[in-house]
């Protein structure tokens, strides 16, 4: 009689106490999830970014459509632009079911970069001269990427699986 009871208790202990990942709940804080999301975006790790999006967002856009709509992250230009991205938490507000994390977010200043390159290449392009991607990449490699720091707010919602980023797709 003791053996079946002991086996039952042992089985229950293994199933619930030693599962090591048996739970699908992500116990990270809103700031940790938001930071992981921004890191995935910066690194063009679109699968991770998608997994951190809210269930409402994932229902609105499947993972294939999401990934296809993102930059590949494979070109030298994209790599150089990603290399200047940085962010630091400025403020975090956490409620029962929603949270907001505000970052000081530094990224390439596309307007300044466009102006620099327009000056360098516009006259030639207007004259009908073809400018290849390799030439643009070479010029970009010689150029320090101008940056701009702005405030970026990441909104999160608490779901049964943990905190998730609200994208409103």
Tab-separated table of C-alpha atoms in Angstrom, residues 30-40 52 87 89 101 103 154:
chain	number	residue	atom	x	y	z
A	30	UNK	CA	8.322	44.689	-18.088
A	31	UNK	CA	11.674	46.456	-18.429
A	32	UNK	CA	13.468	43.183	-19.175
A	33	UNK	CA	10.896	42.216	-21.830
A	34	UNK	CA	10.938	45.684	-23.434
A	35	UNK	CA	14.741	45.681	-23.490
A	36	UNK	CA	14.783	42.188	-25.019
A	37	UNK	CA	12.327	43.390	-27.673
A	38	UNK	CA	14.410	46.461	-28.573
A	39	UNK	CA	17.567	44.321	-28.645
A	40	UNK	CA	15.875	41.846	-30.999
A	52	UNK	CA	7.651	39.115	-27.443
A	87	UNK	CA	19.100	52.632	-25.472
A	89	UNK	CA	15.900	53.114	-19.535
A	101	UNK	CA	9.017	51.681	-20.312
A	103	UNK	CA	14.000	54.801	-23.176
A	154	UNK	CA	7.391	50.743	-25.183
